Amino acid sequence: MTTFTVAPDNVYCGASTQVKRGASQLAQGPPPGYPISTFSGGAAISKRSTIIDVAHLAGVSIKTVSRALNDAPHVSAEARERVKAAAATLDYHPNIAAQSLIARRSFLIGLTYERPSPSYVVELQNGALARLEESRYRLVVLPFRNVADRPAELGRLLMRAGLDGVVLAPPACDQDELLAMLDKHRLPYARITPHSAMDRGIVLAMDEVAAGEAVAAHLLELGHTRIGIVLGDPSHAASAARMEGYRRAFAEAKVVIDDRLIVTGDFTYDVGYKVAEHLLRQTPQPTAILAQNDDMAVAAMAAVRDCGLSVPHDISIAGFDDSEVARTAWPQLTTVRQPVMKMSWDATDRLIGWLDAGRKDGSEGEMAFARRGNHPHELVVRASTAPPKV
Amino acid sequence: MTTFTVAPDNVYCGASTQVKRGASQLAQGPPPGYPISTFSGGAAISKRSTIIDVAHLAGVSIKTVSRALNDAPHVSAEARERVKAAAATLDYHPNIAAQSLIARRSFLIGLTYERPSPSYVVELQNGALARLEESRYRLVVLPFRNVADRPAELGRLLMRAGLDGVVLAPPACDQDELLAMLDKHRLPYARITPHSAMDRGIVLAMDEVAAGEAVAAHLLELGHTRIGIVLGDPSHAASAARMEGYRRAFAEAKVVIDDRLIVTGDFTYDVGYKVAEHLLRQTPQPTAILAQNDDMAVAAMAAVRDCGLSVPHDISIAGFDDSEVARTAWPQLTTVRQPVMKMSWDATDRLIGWLDAGRKDGSEGEMAFARRGNHPHELVVRASTAPPKV
DNA sequence: TTGTATGCGTTATCAA
DNA sequence: TTGATAACGCATACAA
């Protein structure tokens, strides 16, 4: 048993923060004698070379250039070489807008999310980016606040963005009105962990009820019965699903849920801290806290400590997601792993598969892949949970 | 003085993590009876309506439609109304590829970064996105690993991405070869916290030497003299700049730097943890640790606790960046605020200003804004630093 | 194997 | 205030 002490001023208190400003020279002018311009701002002096320039230089027609550069058949090896050399000489890069115009696609994949947790967002992005890496597609990020309040606005934003397809993270993935708009405009989409209309679009699911049940069961098995619950944003269907899982675990363990120990957060640290404080003021105090994501769990940990208590000695804490904070928190957080990056990779993969297949043969529904994928969750037991004090 | 205890198994140890898998049904087939297809995968049955359709429906020419929809002059109010109504009826959205082709720009801004810290990345993105919100521009994210090893590869990636401009975060912003390629291809760029060639492109700077000096001075003023230093990735020029600041503070305080107390990390938590462990094995042990970013500082905090010591009672810790982890850590981290989001907003703003100005009049260098902006840093003193034990 | 001519959906020119 | 027509840069029937 390691014992240590903490200085008394180690409390959560924004007001005690001291700030010293460094020198500021906002928008200072350019230093004297610096070059007027490093690059030309659009009004290019020498225009970018086009396929015609390459054709001239290589002494062939533009069609031959096109074939050679796209590694299409029916080009003599010699012509191909000449063309490639000419292209290199002229630093030729095909105009993507022109290609898009004729190909009728932009090679742009959108990613929409609302979750404010940095680690969740980055995992989401990295999954999609990993899949897009060697492809022609590029990723456009389109965060959007309060989708539940204005789904049509997001819909218009997506329509205007010139995307070939879009990956929808929660809670946008569950907005009926949004899906209806996308359907109407034939903008393909993949949905990450949706909870309704599971037959629409590409669906990457995880059994969040079972996952919620797993963490809750873990705390119950340790012997906790007074468990505070910090819900996420109610506009996310996941909140209700995870709660349903908690309920099942409690029912299974024959433990009654005390409604005064259920508080609602919004997946952010700050709100999580406040509602956790509220939980800690209840009597008798809960001996454990179940938070619906890791950020709120970490906030609860801070709130517990700011009460002079310790985790998990006095109070156990469990999160959800297994995002980066779960591992960098101290003590490390017990949580349920949601394979966000894999789901995002998978969503992007299937979306691209759908797009590319639709291109080749017009036969819809004859996809080589399943429109739905289920991903496993994992209960990850770390150091933030322990049996209750006796 | 609050005293509390921690269970003995609360140590940083990935191996002790227990994992239970939930049910997995990866790539399960579609449920029976689900609709074959919700959307058509590209081979659209009814093509998207074009400007011609709108012109027909409104009984005007396409030029009039163009004028009306773009709120251009020389259109009768009556015609404008008819056109807008027709467009709404047909759910018309202009084809961005066609617009790009003629406008000779894509309305795509790229954002390149390498930093693995989620909170840094998200701040960077959010700054750019905030500026782009109501504009026609969209943000393409282009993370790239090991720029220092292969700048030309990143250059080609950027050329191929069809961008109008690009925001370069460290360390790409300091890659000469990359800048040369961008110059050559006339792809405008804005650089965030560069440390070399300050006259090239748009530059958003912060005085990192002074910032480094500020944190170091803070620890020295508290009375620390044995201070461990955790450097960031050497390929980031910021690492050397911040270290230079540390040196100045030490010199000013007439404290000699012990080279055995300088270790090199890479801005990640994991490596930060390892090198911090190394520092803690030195004798006599340092009484404080200066980390070059917050993630490594938090890692150092974990390492300190895993030694059975406490922060800041036994060892003080300071970070750099004031990213989200600094505030959600416990105790909250003393650090230097780097206004990443503001710099990113500013970079994007000036980049767009440059692009839009270059459009209107070809006069380069006659910009309405400065090509360089300096942002202030702030020393943020929180709970992770205290005077050394006596 | 190669080249010519046409179209993709906009905006811009310039005459009506 | 309008509209026919020409770009924009590329890809592709179709002809050679």
PDB file of C-alpha atoms in Angstrom, chain B residues 142-344:
ATOM      1  CA  LEU B 142      -3.688  15.456 -44.813  1.00  0.00           C
ATOM      2  CA  PRO B 143      -1.735  14.046 -41.891  1.00  0.00           C
ATOM      3  CA  PHE B 144       1.698  12.828 -42.891  1.00  0.00           C
ATOM      4  CA  ARG B 145       4.272  10.909 -40.903  1.00  0.00           C
ATOM      5  CA  ASN B 146       8.005  11.576 -40.921  1.00  0.00           C
ATOM      6  CA  VAL B 147       7.985  14.619 -43.148  1.00  0.00           C
ATOM      7  CA  ALA B 148      11.610  15.215 -42.338  1.00  0.00           C
ATOM      8  CA  ASP B 149      12.515  11.917 -43.991  1.00  0.00           C
ATOM      9  CA  ARG B 150      10.495  12.387 -47.146  1.00  0.00           C
ATOM     10  CA  PRO B 151       9.458  15.975 -47.791  1.00  0.00           C
ATOM     11  CA  ALA B 152       9.150  15.414 -51.542  1.00  0.00           C
ATOM     12  CA  GLU B 153       6.570  12.733 -50.995  1.00  0.00           C
ATOM     13  CA  LEU B 154       4.411  15.108 -49.038  1.00  0.00           C
ATOM     14  CA  GLY B 155       4.965  17.666 -51.764  1.00  0.00           C
ATOM     15  CA  ARG B 156       3.640  15.324 -54.402  1.00  0.00           C
ATOM     16  CA  LEU B 157       0.710  14.405 -52.214  1.00  0.00           C
ATOM     17  CA  LEU B 158      -0.181  18.065 -51.835  1.00  0.00           C
ATOM     18  CA  MET B 159       0.215  18.764 -55.557  1.00  0.00           C
ATOM     19  CA  ARG B 160      -2.064  15.884 -56.387  1.00  0.00           C
ATOM     20  CA  ALA B 161      -4.714  16.858 -53.881  1.00  0.00           C
ATOM     21  CA  GLY B 162      -6.039  19.667 -56.034  1.00  0.00           C
ATOM     22  CA  LEU B 163      -5.863  22.263 -53.294  1.00  0.00           C
ATOM     23  CA  ASP B 164      -6.142  26.013 -53.578  1.00  0.00           C
ATOM     24  CA  GLY B 165      -3.857  26.447 -50.627  1.00  0.00           C
ATOM     25  CA  VAL B 166      -2.458  24.585 -47.696  1.00  0.00           C
ATOM     26  CA  VAL B 167      -1.868  25.206 -44.019  1.00  0.00           C
ATOM     27  CA  LEU B 168       1.374  23.671 -42.805  1.00  0.00           C
ATOM     28  CA  ALA B 169       1.742  22.745 -39.164  1.00  0.00           C
ATOM     29  CA  PRO B 170       5.099  21.693 -37.705  1.00  0.00           C
ATOM     30  CA  PRO B 171       7.328  20.144 -38.731  1.00  0.00           C
ATOM     31  CA  ALA B 172       6.271  20.400 -42.370  1.00  0.00           C
ATOM     32  CA  CYS B 173       6.315  24.185 -42.108  1.00  0.00           C
ATOM     33  CA  ASP B 174      10.092  24.079 -41.811  1.00  0.00           C
ATOM     34  CA  GLN B 175      10.893  21.717 -44.670  1.00  0.00           C
ATOM     35  CA  ASP B 176      12.812  23.716 -47.240  1.00  0.00           C
ATOM     36  CA  GLU B 177      12.428  21.154 -49.957  1.00  0.00           C
ATOM     37  CA  LEU B 178       8.683  21.082 -49.441  1.00  0.00           C
ATOM     38  CA  LEU B 179       8.398  24.858 -49.557  1.00  0.00           C
ATOM     39  CA  ALA B 180      10.447  24.888 -52.731  1.00  0.00           C
ATOM     40  CA  MET B 181       8.056  22.457 -54.366  1.00  0.00           C
ATOM     41  CA  LEU B 182       5.037  24.467 -53.295  1.00  0.00           C
ATOM     42  CA  ASP B 183       6.636  27.651 -54.608  1.00  0.00           C
ATOM     43  CA  LYS B 184       7.425  26.012 -57.895  1.00  0.00           C
ATOM     44  CA  HIS B 185       3.884  24.841 -58.355  1.00  0.00           C
ATOM     45  CA  ARG B 186       2.492  28.099 -57.080  1.00  0.00           C
ATOM     46  CA  LEU B 187       0.514  26.441 -54.328  1.00  0.00           C
ATOM     47  CA  PRO B 188       0.030  29.101 -51.662  1.00  0.00           C
ATOM     48  CA  TYR B 189       0.711  28.081 -48.088  1.00  0.00           C
ATOM     49  CA  ALA B 190       0.461  29.368 -44.558  1.00  0.00           C
ATOM     50  CA  ARG B 191       2.921  28.177 -41.944  1.00  0.00           C
ATOM     51  CA  ILE B 192       2.120  27.719 -38.295  1.00  0.00           C
ATOM     52  CA  THR B 193       4.977  28.377 -35.864  1.00  0.00           C
ATOM     53  CA  PRO B 194       7.843  27.980 -38.333  1.00  0.00           C
ATOM     54  CA  HIS B 195      11.398  28.545 -37.183  1.00  0.00           C
ATOM     55  CA  SER B 196      13.297  29.025 -40.402  1.00  0.00           C
ATOM     56  CA  ALA B 197      12.958  31.025 -43.603  1.00  0.00           C
ATOM     57  CA  MET B 198      10.525  33.356 -41.883  1.00  0.00           C
ATOM     58  CA  ASP B 199      10.069  35.357 -45.080  1.00  0.00           C
ATOM     59  CA  ARG B 200       8.486  32.576 -47.088  1.00  0.00           C
ATOM     60  CA  GLY B 201       4.743  32.324 -47.444  1.00  0.00           C
ATOM     61  CA  ILE B 202       2.279  33.345 -44.778  1.00  0.00           C
ATOM     62  CA  VAL B 203       3.733  32.954 -41.315  1.00  0.00           C
ATOM     63  CA  LEU B 204       1.963  32.646 -37.984  1.00  0.00           C
ATOM     64  CA  ALA B 205       4.581  32.805 -35.312  1.00  0.00           C
ATOM     65  CA  MET B 206       4.873  32.570 -31.582  1.00  0.00           C
ATOM     66  CA  ASP B 207       7.995  33.317 -29.585  1.00  0.00           C
ATOM     67  CA  GLU B 208       8.729  29.782 -28.462  1.00  0.00           C
ATOM     68  CA  VAL B 209      12.114  30.730 -27.060  1.00  0.00           C
ATOM     69  CA  ALA B 210      10.473  33.245 -24.749  1.00  0.00           C
ATOM     70  CA  ALA B 211       7.724  30.767 -23.946  1.00  0.00           C
ATOM     71  CA  GLY B 212      10.278  28.125 -23.021  1.00  0.00           C
ATOM     72  CA  GLU B 213      12.110  30.667 -20.950  1.00  0.00           C
ATOM     73  CA  ALA B 214       8.902  31.526 -19.124  1.00  0.00           C
ATOM     74  CA  VAL B 215       8.100  28.004 -17.922  1.00  0.00           C
ATOM     75  CA  ALA B 216      11.671  27.255 -17.032  1.00  0.00           C
ATOM     76  CA  ALA B 217      11.936  30.525 -15.106  1.00  0.00           C
ATOM     77  CA  HIS B 218       8.792  29.597 -13.213  1.00  0.00           C
ATOM     78  CA  LEU B 219      10.360  26.386 -11.931  1.00  0.00           C
ATOM     79  CA  LEU B 220      13.626  28.124 -11.151  1.00  0.00           C
ATOM     80  CA  GLU B 221      11.827  30.845  -9.228  1.00  0.00           C
ATOM     81  CA  LEU B 222      10.131  28.207  -7.130  1.00  0.00           C
ATOM     82  CA  GLY B 223      13.602  27.141  -6.127  1.00  0.00           C
ATOM     83  CA  HIS B 224      14.192  24.084  -8.276  1.00  0.00           C
ATOM     84  CA  THR B 225      17.740  23.513  -9.471  1.00  0.00           C
ATOM     85  CA  ARG B 226      17.731  19.848 -10.450  1.00  0.00           C
ATOM     86  CA  ILE B 227      15.259  19.981 -13.299  1.00  0.00           C
ATOM     87  CA  GLY B 228      14.759  17.085 -15.701  1.00  0.00           C
ATOM     88  CA  ILE B 229      14.059  18.098 -19.282  1.00  0.00           C
ATOM     89  CA  VAL B 230      12.009  16.020 -21.712  1.00  0.00           C
ATOM     90  CA  LEU B 231      12.622  17.217 -25.253  1.00  0.00           C
ATOM     91  CA  GLY B 232      10.179  16.703 -28.103  1.00  0.00           C
ATOM     92  CA  ASP B 233      10.820  15.174 -31.495  1.00  0.00           C
ATOM     93  CA  PRO B 234      14.113  16.606 -32.798  1.00  0.00           C
ATOM     94  CA  SER B 235      12.648  16.945 -36.288  1.00  0.00           C
ATOM     95  CA  HIS B 236      10.428  19.703 -34.919  1.00  0.00           C
ATOM     96  CA  ALA B 237      12.296  22.973 -34.818  1.00  0.00           C
ATOM     97  CA  ALA B 238      10.200  23.862 -31.806  1.00  0.00           C
ATOM     98  CA  SER B 239      12.162  21.389 -29.724  1.00  0.00           C
ATOM     99  CA  ALA B 240      15.390  23.308 -30.135  1.00  0.00           C
ATOM    100  CA  ALA B 241      13.677  26.673 -29.744  1.00  0.00           C
ATOM    101  CA  ARG B 242      12.020  25.727 -26.478  1.00  0.00           C
ATOM    102  CA  MET B 243      15.281  24.264 -25.219  1.00  0.00           C
ATOM    103  CA  GLU B 244      17.020  27.499 -26.075  1.00  0.00           C
ATOM    104  CA  GLY B 245      14.466  29.255 -23.897  1.00  0.00           C
ATOM    105  CA  TYR B 246      15.179  26.854 -21.060  1.00  0.00           C
ATOM    106  CA  ARG B 247      18.880  27.590 -21.394  1.00  0.00           C
ATOM    107  CA  ARG B 248      18.315  31.295 -21.157  1.00  0.00           C
ATOM    108  CA  ALA B 249      16.283  30.918 -18.003  1.00  0.00           C
ATOM    109  CA  PHE B 250      18.897  28.685 -16.428  1.00  0.00           C
ATOM    110  CA  ALA B 251      21.643  31.113 -17.377  1.00  0.00           C
ATOM    111  CA  GLU B 252      19.669  33.999 -15.978  1.00  0.00           C
ATOM    112  CA  ALA B 253      19.179  32.090 -12.721  1.00  0.00           C
ATOM    113  CA  LYS B 254      22.805  31.047 -12.767  1.00  0.00           C
ATOM    114  CA  VAL B 255      21.877  27.397 -12.549  1.00  0.00           C
ATOM    115  CA  VAL B 256      23.948  24.873 -14.465  1.00  0.00           C
ATOM    116  CA  ILE B 257      22.077  22.376 -16.644  1.00  0.00           C
ATOM    117  CA  ASP B 258      22.992  18.780 -15.951  1.00  0.00           C
ATOM    118  CA  ASP B 259      23.154  17.038 -19.316  1.00  0.00           C
ATOM    119  CA  ARG B 260      22.231  13.727 -17.736  1.00  0.00           C
ATOM    120  CA  LEU B 261      18.875  15.262 -16.947  1.00  0.00           C
ATOM    121  CA  ILE B 262      18.045  15.947 -20.594  1.00  0.00           C
ATOM    122  CA  VAL B 263      16.185  13.197 -22.415  1.00  0.00           C
ATOM    123  CA  THR B 264      14.597  13.101 -25.830  1.00  0.00           C
ATOM    124  CA  GLY B 265      10.991  12.098 -26.447  1.00  0.00           C
ATOM    125  CA  ASP B 266       8.814  12.492 -29.499  1.00  0.00           C
ATOM    126  CA  PHE B 267       5.786  14.367 -28.124  1.00  0.00           C
ATOM    127  CA  THR B 268       3.885  11.122 -27.477  1.00  0.00           C
ATOM    128  CA  TYR B 269       2.660   9.844 -24.134  1.00  0.00           C
ATOM    129  CA  ASP B 270       4.272   6.443 -24.417  1.00  0.00           C
ATOM    130  CA  VAL B 271       7.782   7.590 -25.196  1.00  0.00           C
ATOM    131  CA  GLY B 272       7.343  10.383 -22.698  1.00  0.00           C
ATOM    132  CA  TYR B 273       6.600   7.833 -20.012  1.00  0.00           C
ATOM    133  CA  LYS B 274       9.714   5.833 -20.791  1.00  0.00           C
ATOM    134  CA  VAL B 275      12.130   8.736 -20.836  1.00  0.00           C
ATOM    135  CA  ALA B 276      10.581  10.158 -17.677  1.00  0.00           C
ATOM    136  CA  GLU B 277      11.229   6.823 -15.960  1.00  0.00           C
ATOM    137  CA  HIS B 278      14.845   7.192 -17.016  1.00  0.00           C
ATOM    138  CA  LEU B 279      15.007  10.638 -15.469  1.00  0.00           C
ATOM    139  CA  LEU B 280      13.597   9.367 -12.205  1.00  0.00           C
ATOM    140  CA  ARG B 281      16.315   6.741 -11.947  1.00  0.00           C
ATOM    141  CA  GLN B 282      19.039   9.412 -11.848  1.00  0.00           C
ATOM    142  CA  THR B 283      20.639  10.247  -8.495  1.00  0.00           C
ATOM    143  CA  PRO B 284      20.079  12.593  -6.992  1.00  0.00           C
ATOM    144  CA  GLN B 285      16.595  12.559  -8.419  1.00  0.00           C
ATOM    145  CA  PRO B 286      15.342  15.731 -10.141  1.00  0.00           C
ATOM    146  CA  THR B 287      12.877  17.775  -8.099  1.00  0.00           C
ATOM    147  CA  ALA B 288      11.053  18.978 -11.185  1.00  0.00           C
ATOM    148  CA  ILE B 289      10.450  17.943 -14.780  1.00  0.00           C
ATOM    149  CA  LEU B 290      10.012  20.261 -17.733  1.00  0.00           C
ATOM    150  CA  ALA B 291       8.326  18.514 -20.649  1.00  0.00           C
ATOM    151  CA  GLN B 292       8.107  20.042 -24.112  1.00  0.00           C
ATOM    152  CA  ASN B 293       4.434  19.256 -24.492  1.00  0.00           C
ATOM    153  CA  ASP B 294       1.519  18.428 -22.249  1.00  0.00           C
ATOM    154  CA  ASP B 295       1.163  14.822 -23.297  1.00  0.00           C
ATOM    155  CA  MET B 296       4.699  14.055 -22.228  1.00  0.00           C
ATOM    156  CA  ALA B 297       4.158  16.054 -19.039  1.00  0.00           C
ATOM    157  CA  VAL B 298       1.133  13.937 -18.186  1.00  0.00           C
ATOM    158  CA  ALA B 299       3.173  10.833 -18.931  1.00  0.00           C
ATOM    159  CA  ALA B 300       5.869  12.091 -16.588  1.00  0.00           C
ATOM    160  CA  MET B 301       3.211  12.598 -13.940  1.00  0.00           C
ATOM    161  CA  ALA B 302       2.178   8.974 -14.300  1.00  0.00           C
ATOM    162  CA  ALA B 303       5.791   7.838 -14.098  1.00  0.00           C
ATOM    163  CA  VAL B 304       6.316   9.845 -10.937  1.00  0.00           C
ATOM    164  CA  ARG B 305       3.285   8.276  -9.290  1.00  0.00           C
ATOM    165  CA  ASP B 306       4.275   4.820 -10.398  1.00  0.00           C
ATOM    166  CA  CYS B 307       7.473   5.416  -8.411  1.00  0.00           C
ATOM    167  CA  GLY B 308       5.305   6.006  -5.372  1.00  0.00           C
ATOM    168  CA  LEU B 309       5.918   9.741  -5.424  1.00  0.00           C
ATOM    169  CA  SER B 310       3.422  12.542  -5.677  1.00  0.00           C
ATOM    170  CA  VAL B 311       3.007  15.631  -7.852  1.00  0.00           C
ATOM    171  CA  PRO B 312       3.819  18.355  -6.950  1.00  0.00           C
ATOM    172  CA  HIS B 313       4.747  17.398  -3.387  1.00  0.00           C
ATOM    173  CA  ASP B 314       7.781  15.342  -4.350  1.00  0.00           C
ATOM    174  CA  ILE B 315       8.294  16.413  -7.908  1.00  0.00           C
ATOM    175  CA  SER B 316       6.902  19.368  -9.857  1.00  0.00           C
ATOM    176  CA  ILE B 317       5.917  18.989 -13.489  1.00  0.00           C
ATOM    177  CA  ALA B 318       5.374  21.568 -16.198  1.00  0.00           C
ATOM    178  CA  GLY B 319       4.289  21.068 -19.788  1.00  0.00           C
ATOM    179  CA  PHE B 320       3.909  23.086 -22.968  1.00  0.00           C
ATOM    180  CA  ASP B 321       0.912  23.921 -25.211  1.00  0.00           C
ATOM    181  CA  ASP B 322      -1.935  24.182 -22.712  1.00  0.00           C
ATOM    182  CA  SER B 323      -3.858  21.618 -24.669  1.00  0.00           C
ATOM    183  CA  GLU B 324      -6.960  19.961 -23.302  1.00  0.00           C
ATOM    184  CA  VAL B 325      -5.042  17.341 -21.312  1.00  0.00           C
ATOM    185  CA  ALA B 326      -3.432  20.074 -19.264  1.00  0.00           C
ATOM    186  CA  ARG B 327      -6.818  20.984 -17.884  1.00  0.00           C
ATOM    187  CA  THR B 328      -8.214  17.483 -17.548  1.00  0.00           C
ATOM    188  CA  ALA B 329      -5.109  16.110 -15.869  1.00  0.00           C
ATOM    189  CA  TRP B 330      -5.084  15.851 -12.100  1.00  0.00           C
ATOM    190  CA  PRO B 331      -3.562  17.880 -10.658  1.00  0.00           C
ATOM    191  CA  GLN B 332      -4.038  20.347 -13.463  1.00  0.00           C
ATOM    192  CA  LEU B 333      -0.867  21.082 -15.318  1.00  0.00           C
ATOM    193  CA  THR B 334       1.291  24.162 -15.198  1.00  0.00           C
ATOM    194  CA  THR B 335       2.154  24.908 -18.807  1.00  0.00           C
ATOM    195  CA  VAL B 336       2.628  27.609 -21.434  1.00  0.00           C
ATOM    196  CA  ARG B 337      -0.340  28.386 -23.568  1.00  0.00           C
ATOM    197  CA  GLN B 338       0.259  28.143 -27.289  1.00  0.00           C
ATOM    198  CA  PRO B 339      -2.792  29.635 -29.002  1.00  0.00           C
ATOM    199  CA  VAL B 340      -2.991  26.885 -31.590  1.00  0.00           C
ATOM    200  CA  MET B 341      -6.602  27.426 -32.518  1.00  0.00           C
ATOM    201  CA  LYS B 342      -6.159  31.152 -32.978  1.00  0.00           C
ATOM    202  CA  MET B 343      -3.028  30.676 -35.025  1.00  0.00           C
ATOM    203  CA  SER B 344      -4.771  28.129 -37.177  1.00  0.00           C
TER     204      SER B 344
END
